[in-house]
mmCIF file of C-alpha atoms in Angstrom:
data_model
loop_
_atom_site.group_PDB
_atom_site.id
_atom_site.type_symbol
_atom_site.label_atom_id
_atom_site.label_comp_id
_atom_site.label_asym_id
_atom_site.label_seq_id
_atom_site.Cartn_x
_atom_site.Cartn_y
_atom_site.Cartn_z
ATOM 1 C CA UNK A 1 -26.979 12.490 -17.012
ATOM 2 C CA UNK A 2 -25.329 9.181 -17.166
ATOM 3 C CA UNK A 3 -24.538 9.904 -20.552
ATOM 4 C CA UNK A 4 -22.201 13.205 -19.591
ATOM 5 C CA UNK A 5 -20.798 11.769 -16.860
ATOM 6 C CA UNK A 6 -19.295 9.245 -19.645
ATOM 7 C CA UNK A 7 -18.195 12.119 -21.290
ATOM 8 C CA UNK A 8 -16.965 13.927 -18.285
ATOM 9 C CA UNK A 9 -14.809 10.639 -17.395
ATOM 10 C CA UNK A 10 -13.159 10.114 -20.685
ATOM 11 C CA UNK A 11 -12.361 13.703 -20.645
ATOM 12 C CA UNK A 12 -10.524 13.626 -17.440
ATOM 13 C CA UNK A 13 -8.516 10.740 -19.052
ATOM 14 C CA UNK A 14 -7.746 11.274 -22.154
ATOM 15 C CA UNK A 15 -5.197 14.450 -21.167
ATOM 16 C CA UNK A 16 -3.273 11.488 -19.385
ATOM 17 C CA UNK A 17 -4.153 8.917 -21.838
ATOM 18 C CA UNK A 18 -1.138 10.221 -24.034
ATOM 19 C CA UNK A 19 0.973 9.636 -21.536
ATOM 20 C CA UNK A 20 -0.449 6.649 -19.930
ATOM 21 C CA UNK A 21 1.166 3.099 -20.294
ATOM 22 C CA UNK A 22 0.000 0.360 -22.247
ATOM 23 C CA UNK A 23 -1.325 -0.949 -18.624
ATOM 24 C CA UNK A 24 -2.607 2.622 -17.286
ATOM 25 C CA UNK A 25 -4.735 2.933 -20.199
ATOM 26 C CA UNK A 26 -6.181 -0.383 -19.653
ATOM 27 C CA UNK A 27 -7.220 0.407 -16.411
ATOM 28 C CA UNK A 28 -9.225 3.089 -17.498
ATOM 29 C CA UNK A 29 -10.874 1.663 -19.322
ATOM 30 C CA UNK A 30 -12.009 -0.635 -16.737
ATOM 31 C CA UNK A 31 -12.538 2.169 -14.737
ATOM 32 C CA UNK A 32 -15.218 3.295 -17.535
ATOM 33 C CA UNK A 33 -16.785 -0.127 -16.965
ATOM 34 C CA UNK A 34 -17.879 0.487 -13.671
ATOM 35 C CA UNK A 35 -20.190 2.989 -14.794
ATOM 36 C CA UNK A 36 -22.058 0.117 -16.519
ATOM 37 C CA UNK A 37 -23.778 -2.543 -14.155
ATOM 38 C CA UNK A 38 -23.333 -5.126 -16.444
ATOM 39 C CA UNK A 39 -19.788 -4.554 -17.121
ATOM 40 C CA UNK A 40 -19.048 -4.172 -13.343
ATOM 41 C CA UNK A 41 -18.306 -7.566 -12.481
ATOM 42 C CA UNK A 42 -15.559 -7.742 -14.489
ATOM 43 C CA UNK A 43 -14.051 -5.091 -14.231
ATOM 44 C CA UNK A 44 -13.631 -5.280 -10.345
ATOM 45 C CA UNK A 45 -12.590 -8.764 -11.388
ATOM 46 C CA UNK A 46 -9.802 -7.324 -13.396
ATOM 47 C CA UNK A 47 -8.851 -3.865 -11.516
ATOM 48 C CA UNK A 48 -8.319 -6.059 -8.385
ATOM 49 C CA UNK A 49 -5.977 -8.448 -9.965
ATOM 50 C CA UNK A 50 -4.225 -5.072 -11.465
ATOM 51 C CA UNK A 51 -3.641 -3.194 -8.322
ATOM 52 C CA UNK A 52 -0.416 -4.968 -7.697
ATOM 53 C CA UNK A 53 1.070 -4.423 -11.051
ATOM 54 C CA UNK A 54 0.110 -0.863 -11.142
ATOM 55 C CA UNK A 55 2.175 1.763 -8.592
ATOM 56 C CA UNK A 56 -0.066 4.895 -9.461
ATOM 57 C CA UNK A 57 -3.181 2.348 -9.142
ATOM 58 C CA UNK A 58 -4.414 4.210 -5.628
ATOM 59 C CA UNK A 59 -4.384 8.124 -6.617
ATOM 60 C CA UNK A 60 -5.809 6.754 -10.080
ATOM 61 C CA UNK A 61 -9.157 4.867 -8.048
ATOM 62 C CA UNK A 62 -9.554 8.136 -5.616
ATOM 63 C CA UNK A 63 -9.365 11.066 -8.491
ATOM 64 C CA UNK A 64 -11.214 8.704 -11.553
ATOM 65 C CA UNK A 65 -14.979 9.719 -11.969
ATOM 66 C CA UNK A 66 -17.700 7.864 -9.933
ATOM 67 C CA UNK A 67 -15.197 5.305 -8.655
ATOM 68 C CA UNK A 68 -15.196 5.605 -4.926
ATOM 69 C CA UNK A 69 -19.103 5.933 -5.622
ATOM 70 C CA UNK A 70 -19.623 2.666 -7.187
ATOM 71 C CA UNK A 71 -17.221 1.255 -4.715
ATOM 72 C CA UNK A 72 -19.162 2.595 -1.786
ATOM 73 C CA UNK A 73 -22.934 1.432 -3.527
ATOM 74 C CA UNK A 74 -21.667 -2.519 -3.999
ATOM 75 C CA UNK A 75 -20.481 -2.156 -0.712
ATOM 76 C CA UNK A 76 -24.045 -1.168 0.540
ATOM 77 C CA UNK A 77 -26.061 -3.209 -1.540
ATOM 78 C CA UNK A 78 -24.931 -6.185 0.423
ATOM 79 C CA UNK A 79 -26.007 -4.609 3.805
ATOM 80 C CA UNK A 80 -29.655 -6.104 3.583
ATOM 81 C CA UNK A 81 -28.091 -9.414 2.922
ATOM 82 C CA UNK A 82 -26.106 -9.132 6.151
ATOM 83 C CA UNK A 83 -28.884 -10.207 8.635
ATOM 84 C CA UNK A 84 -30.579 -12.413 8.671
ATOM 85 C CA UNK A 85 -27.651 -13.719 6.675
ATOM 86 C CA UNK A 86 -28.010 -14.539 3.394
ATOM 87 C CA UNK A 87 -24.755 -14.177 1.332
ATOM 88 C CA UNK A 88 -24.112 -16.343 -1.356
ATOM 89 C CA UNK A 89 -20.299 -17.070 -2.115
ATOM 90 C CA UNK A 90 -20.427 -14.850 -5.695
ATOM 91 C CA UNK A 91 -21.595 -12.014 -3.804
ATOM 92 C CA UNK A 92 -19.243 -12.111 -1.422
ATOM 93 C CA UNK A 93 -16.330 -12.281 -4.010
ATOM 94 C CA UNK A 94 -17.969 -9.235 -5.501
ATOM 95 C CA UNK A 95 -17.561 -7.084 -2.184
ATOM 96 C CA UNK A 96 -14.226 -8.521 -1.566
ATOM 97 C CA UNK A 97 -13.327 -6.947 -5.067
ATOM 98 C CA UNK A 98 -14.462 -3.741 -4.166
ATOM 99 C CA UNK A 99 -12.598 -4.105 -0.467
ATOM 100 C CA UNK A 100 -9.513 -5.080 -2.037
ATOM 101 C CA UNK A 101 -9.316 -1.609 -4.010
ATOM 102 C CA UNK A 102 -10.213 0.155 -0.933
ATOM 103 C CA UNK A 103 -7.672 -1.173 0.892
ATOM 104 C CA UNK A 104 -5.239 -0.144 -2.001
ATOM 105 C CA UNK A 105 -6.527 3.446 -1.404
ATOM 106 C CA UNK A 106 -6.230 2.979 2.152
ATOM 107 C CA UNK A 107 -2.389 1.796 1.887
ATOM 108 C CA UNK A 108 -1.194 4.438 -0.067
ATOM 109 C CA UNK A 109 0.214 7.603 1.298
ATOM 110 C CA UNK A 110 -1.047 9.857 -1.260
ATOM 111 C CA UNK A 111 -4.974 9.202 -0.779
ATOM 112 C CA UNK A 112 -4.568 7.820 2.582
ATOM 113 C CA UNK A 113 -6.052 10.858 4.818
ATOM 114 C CA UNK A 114 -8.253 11.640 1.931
ATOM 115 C CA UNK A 115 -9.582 8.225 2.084
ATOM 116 C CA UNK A 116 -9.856 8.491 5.995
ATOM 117 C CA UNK A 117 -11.782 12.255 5.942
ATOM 118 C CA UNK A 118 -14.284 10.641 3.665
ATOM 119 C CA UNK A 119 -15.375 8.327 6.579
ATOM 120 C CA UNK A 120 -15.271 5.540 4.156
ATOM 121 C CA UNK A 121 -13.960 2.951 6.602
ATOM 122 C CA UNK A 122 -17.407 2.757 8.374
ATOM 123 C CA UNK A 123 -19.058 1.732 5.421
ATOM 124 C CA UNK A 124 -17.034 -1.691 6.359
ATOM 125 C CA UNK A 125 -18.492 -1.764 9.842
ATOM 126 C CA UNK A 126 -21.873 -3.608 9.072
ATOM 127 C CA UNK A 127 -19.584 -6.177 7.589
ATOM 128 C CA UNK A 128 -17.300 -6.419 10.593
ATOM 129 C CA UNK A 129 -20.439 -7.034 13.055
ATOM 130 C CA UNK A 130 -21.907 -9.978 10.904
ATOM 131 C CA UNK A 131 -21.193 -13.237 13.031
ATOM 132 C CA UNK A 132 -21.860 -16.082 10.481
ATOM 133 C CA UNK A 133 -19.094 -18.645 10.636
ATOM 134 C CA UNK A 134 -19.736 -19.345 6.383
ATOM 135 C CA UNK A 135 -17.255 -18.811 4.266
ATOM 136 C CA UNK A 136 -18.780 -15.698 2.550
ATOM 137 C CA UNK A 137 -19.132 -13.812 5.716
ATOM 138 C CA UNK A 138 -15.703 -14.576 6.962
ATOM 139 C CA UNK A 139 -14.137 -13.539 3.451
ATOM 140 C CA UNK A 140 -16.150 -10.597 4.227
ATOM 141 C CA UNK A 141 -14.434 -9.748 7.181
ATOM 142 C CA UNK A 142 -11.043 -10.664 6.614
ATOM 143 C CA UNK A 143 -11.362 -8.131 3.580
ATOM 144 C CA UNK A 144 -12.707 -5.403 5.795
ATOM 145 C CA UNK A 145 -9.819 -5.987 8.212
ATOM 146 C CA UNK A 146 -7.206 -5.644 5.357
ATOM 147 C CA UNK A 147 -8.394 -2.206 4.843
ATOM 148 C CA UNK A 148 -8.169 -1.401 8.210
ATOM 149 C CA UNK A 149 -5.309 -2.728 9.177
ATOM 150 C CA UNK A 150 -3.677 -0.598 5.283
ATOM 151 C CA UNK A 151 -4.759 2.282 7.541
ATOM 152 C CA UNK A 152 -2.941 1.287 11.022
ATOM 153 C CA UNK A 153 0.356 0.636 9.054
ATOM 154 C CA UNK A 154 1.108 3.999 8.463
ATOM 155 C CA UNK A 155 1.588 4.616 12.100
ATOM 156 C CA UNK A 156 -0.337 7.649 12.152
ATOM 157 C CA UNK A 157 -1.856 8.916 15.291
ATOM 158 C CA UNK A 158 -4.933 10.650 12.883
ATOM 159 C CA UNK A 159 -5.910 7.138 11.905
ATOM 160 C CA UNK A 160 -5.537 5.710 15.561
ATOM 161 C CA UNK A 161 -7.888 8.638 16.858
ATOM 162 C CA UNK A 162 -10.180 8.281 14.131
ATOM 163 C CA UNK A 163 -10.772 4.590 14.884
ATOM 164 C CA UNK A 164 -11.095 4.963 18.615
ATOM 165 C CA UNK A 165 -13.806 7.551 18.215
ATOM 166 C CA UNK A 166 -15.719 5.294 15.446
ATOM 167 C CA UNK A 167 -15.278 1.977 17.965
ATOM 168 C CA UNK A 168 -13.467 -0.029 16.078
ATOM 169 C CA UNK A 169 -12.017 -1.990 19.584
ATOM 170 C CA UNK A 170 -15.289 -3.899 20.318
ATOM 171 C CA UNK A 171 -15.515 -5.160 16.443
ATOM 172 C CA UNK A 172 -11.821 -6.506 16.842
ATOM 173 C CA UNK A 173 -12.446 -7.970 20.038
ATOM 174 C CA UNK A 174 -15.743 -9.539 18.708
ATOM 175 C CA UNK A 175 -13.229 -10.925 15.441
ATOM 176 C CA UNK A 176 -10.716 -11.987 17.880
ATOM 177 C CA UNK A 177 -12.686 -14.176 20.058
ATOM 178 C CA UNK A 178 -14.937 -15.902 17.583
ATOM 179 C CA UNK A 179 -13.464 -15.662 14.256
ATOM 180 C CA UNK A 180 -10.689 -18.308 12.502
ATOM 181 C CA UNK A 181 -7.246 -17.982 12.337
ATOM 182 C CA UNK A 182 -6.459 -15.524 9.796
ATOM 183 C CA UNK A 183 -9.191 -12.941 10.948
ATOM 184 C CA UNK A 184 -7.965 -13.625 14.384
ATOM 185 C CA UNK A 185 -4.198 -12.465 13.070
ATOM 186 C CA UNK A 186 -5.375 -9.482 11.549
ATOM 187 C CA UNK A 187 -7.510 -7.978 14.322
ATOM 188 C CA UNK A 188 -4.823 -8.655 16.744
ATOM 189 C CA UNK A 189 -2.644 -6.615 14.380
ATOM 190 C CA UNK A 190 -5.075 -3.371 14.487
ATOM 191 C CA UNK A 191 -5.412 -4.005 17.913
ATOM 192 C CA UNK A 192 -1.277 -4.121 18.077
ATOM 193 C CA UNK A 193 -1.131 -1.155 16.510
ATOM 194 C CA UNK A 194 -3.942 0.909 17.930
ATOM 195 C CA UNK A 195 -1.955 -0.026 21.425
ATOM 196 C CA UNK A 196 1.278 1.377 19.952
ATOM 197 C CA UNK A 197 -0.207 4.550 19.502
ATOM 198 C CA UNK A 198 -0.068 6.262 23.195
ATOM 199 C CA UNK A 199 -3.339 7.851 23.297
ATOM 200 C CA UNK A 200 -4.550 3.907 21.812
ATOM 201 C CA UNK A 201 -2.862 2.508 24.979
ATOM 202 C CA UNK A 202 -4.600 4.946 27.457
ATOM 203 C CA UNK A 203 -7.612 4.748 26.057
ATOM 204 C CA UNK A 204 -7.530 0.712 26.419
ATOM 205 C CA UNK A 205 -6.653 1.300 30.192
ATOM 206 C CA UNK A 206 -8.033 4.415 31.675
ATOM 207 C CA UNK A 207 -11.304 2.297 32.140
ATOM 208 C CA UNK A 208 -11.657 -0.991 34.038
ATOM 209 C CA UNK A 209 -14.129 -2.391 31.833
ATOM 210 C CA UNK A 210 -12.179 -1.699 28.669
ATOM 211 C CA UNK A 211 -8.709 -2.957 29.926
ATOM 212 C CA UNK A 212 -10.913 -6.260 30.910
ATOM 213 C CA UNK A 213 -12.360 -6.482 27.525
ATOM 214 C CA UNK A 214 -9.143 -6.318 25.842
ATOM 215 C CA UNK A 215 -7.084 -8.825 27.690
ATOM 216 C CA UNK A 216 -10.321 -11.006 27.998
ATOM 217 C CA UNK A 217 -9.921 -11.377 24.260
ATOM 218 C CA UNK A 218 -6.671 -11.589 23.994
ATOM 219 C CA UNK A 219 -6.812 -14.338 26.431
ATOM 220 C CA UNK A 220 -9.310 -16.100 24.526
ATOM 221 C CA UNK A 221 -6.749 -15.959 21.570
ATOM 222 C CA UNK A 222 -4.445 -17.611 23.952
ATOM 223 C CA UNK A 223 -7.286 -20.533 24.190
ATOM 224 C CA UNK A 224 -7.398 -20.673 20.655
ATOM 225 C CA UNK A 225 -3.496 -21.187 20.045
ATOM 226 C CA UNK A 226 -3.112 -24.120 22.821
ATOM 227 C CA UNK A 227 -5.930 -26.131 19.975
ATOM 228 C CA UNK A 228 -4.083 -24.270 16.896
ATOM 229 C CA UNK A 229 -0.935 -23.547 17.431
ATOM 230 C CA UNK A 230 -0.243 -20.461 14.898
ATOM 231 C CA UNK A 231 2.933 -18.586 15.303
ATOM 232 C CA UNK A 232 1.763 -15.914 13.332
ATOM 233 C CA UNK A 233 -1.307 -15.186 15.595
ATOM 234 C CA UNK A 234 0.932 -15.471 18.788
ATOM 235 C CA UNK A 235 3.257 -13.155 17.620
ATOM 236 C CA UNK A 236 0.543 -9.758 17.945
ATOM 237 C CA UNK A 237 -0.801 -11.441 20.772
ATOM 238 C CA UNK A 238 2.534 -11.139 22.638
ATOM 239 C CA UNK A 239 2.905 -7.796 20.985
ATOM 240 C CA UNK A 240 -0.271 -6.732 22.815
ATOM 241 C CA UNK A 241 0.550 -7.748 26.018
ATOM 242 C CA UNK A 242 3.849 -6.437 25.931
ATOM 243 C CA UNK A 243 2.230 -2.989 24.849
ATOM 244 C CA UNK A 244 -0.686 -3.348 27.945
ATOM 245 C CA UNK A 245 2.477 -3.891 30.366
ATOM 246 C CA UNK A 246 3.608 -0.562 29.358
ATOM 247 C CA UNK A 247 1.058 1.220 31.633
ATOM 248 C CA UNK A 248 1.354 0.146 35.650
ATOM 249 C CA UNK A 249 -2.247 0.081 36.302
ATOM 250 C CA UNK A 250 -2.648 -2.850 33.321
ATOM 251 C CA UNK A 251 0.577 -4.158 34.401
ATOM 252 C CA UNK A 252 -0.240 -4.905 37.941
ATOM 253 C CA UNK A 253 -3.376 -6.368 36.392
ATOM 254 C CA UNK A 254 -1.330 -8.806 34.086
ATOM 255 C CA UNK A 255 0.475 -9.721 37.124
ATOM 256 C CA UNK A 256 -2.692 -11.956 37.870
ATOM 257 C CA UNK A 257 -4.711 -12.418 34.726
ATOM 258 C CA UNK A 258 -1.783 -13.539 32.136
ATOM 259 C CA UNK A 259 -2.823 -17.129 30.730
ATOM 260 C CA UNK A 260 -0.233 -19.490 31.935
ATOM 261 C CA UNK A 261 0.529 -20.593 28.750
ATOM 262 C CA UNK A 262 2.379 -17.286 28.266
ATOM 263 C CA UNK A 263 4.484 -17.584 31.881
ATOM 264 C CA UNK A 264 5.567 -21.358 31.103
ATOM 265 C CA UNK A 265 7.382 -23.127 28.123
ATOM 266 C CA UNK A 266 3.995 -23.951 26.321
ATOM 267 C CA UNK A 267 5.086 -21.835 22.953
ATOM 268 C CA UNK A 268 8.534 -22.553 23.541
ATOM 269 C CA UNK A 269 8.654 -24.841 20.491
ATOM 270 C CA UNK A 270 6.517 -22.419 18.258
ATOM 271 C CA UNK A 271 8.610 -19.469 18.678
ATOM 272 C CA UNK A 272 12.033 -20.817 18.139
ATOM 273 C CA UNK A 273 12.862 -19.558 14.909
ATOM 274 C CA UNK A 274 11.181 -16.301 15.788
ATOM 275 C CA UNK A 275 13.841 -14.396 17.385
ATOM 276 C CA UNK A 276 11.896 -11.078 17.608
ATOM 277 C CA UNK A 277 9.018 -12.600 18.958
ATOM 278 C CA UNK A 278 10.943 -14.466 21.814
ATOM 279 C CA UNK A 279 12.695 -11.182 22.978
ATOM 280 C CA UNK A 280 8.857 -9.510 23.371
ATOM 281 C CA UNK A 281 7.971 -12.437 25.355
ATOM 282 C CA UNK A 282 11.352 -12.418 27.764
ATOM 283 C CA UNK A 283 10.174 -8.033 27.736
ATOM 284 C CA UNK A 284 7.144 -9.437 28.399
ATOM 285 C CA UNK A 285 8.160 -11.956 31.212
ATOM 286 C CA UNK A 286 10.460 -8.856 32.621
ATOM 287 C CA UNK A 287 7.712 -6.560 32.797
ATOM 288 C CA UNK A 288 6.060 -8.746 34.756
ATOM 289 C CA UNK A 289 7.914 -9.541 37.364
ATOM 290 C CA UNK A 290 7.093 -8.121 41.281
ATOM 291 C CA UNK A 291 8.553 -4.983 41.885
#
């Protein structure tokens, strides 16, 4: 069986082989690698430092034999490594291989919603609710967040339902209020983004206990940025709360519960090359003020 699905793969290619660039053709042949597990190292080695270079590399990952397969099985073969945790460092550059061509699927427009209707994105959620600080596991996530946060940049209200229904809020909170800097940044992004959507901003405030959640994180973020000062985390986190102050119920809320640090001059110095940033946070300030 493995044998004709060899066959069946080099079939499928070799119509477009013809045609292929010198770099194309090279990538399928590391796509024929994967089949092997002893070649499949490599090769994710290799198609992941490709992706870039390559502008057809997404449709080619979705409609090559097996690929999304062996993708998805790496993926999983970590998951009983996940807790108690127990991921070495090579491991966890293996997955992040794999993750990094997902998240090239998940960027393009093409396979996009194909990649979406698959459900493939929960496959990442086991990763997303590990909580070791090591480096592994926090490569681990900050790969699984790129691939979410290739979906949320398309600005599609399909991907912002899809994620609400899977719960994809509590892992970003969980990422936002004990992860480091860069994992922070990207889950305030999704979060950003989910909140842009208007069914993502109802849903974060029809409920008491969600609205709390949310700014409760967010606020811890604020914590985390009076230590480390990080313009590029404070910009989503104003974001956010410029979004939340959108809806009156959360912005008679953020009337009361706003850190200080975001009424007084304390980012003043951060911010002062950002000029989109600053006009959010006067929005913000605006918003704010008692009717």
């Amino acid at each position: 069986a493995e044998y004709m699905g060899v066959l069946h793969f080099y079939f499928n290619c070799s119509a477009d082989a013809m045609a292929a660039t010198e770099q194309q053709q090279v990538i399928y042949a590391l796509l024929a690698d994967l089949l092997y597990p002893e070649k499949r190292e490599r090769a994710l080695m290799e198609l992941a430092h490709l992706k870039e270079k390559e502008p057809d590399m997404a449709p080619i990952l979705w409609w090559s034999y097996s690929t999304m397969t062996v993708l998805l099985q790496e993926i999983m073969s970590i998951y009983p490594l996940l807790s108690p945790p127990n991921l070495s460092t090579q491991a966890s550059n293996h997955v992040c291989n794999a993750l990094s061509l997902f998240q090239c699927v998940a960027s393009h427009a093409e396979t996009r919603n194909l990649f979406l209707n698959a459900h493939i994105p929960l496959y990442l959620y086991p990763l997303l609710n590990t909580v070791s600080k090591t480096r592994p596991f926090e490569a681990l996530r900050l790969a699984s967040l790129g691939v979410i946060a290739s979906l949320v940049r398309g600005d599609e209200s399909d991907v912002v339902n899809f994620l609400l229904s899977t719960d994809i809020i509590p892992l970003c909170l969980r990422v936002m209020e004990s992860g480091s800097e860069w994992p922070k940044s990207i889950a305030c992004f999704i979060l950003q983004k989910i909140l842009s959507d208007e069914v993502g901003l109802q849903y974060c405030c029809s409920k008491f206990d969600r609205f709390a959640s949310v700014s409760g994180s967010l606020n811890s973020v604020v914590s985390f940025l009076l230590e480390k000062p990080s313009a590029r985390l404070l910009r989503p986190v104003i974001r956010c709360y410029l979004r939340l102050s959108d809806n009156p119920r959360a912005r008679e809320a953020l009337r009361t519960c706003l850190p200080m640090a975001l009424r007084d001059s304390t980012f003043n110095e951060l911010l002062k090359d950002d000029v989109a940033t600053k006009r959010s946070w006067a929005q913000l300030t605006h918003n704010l003020k008692p009717e």
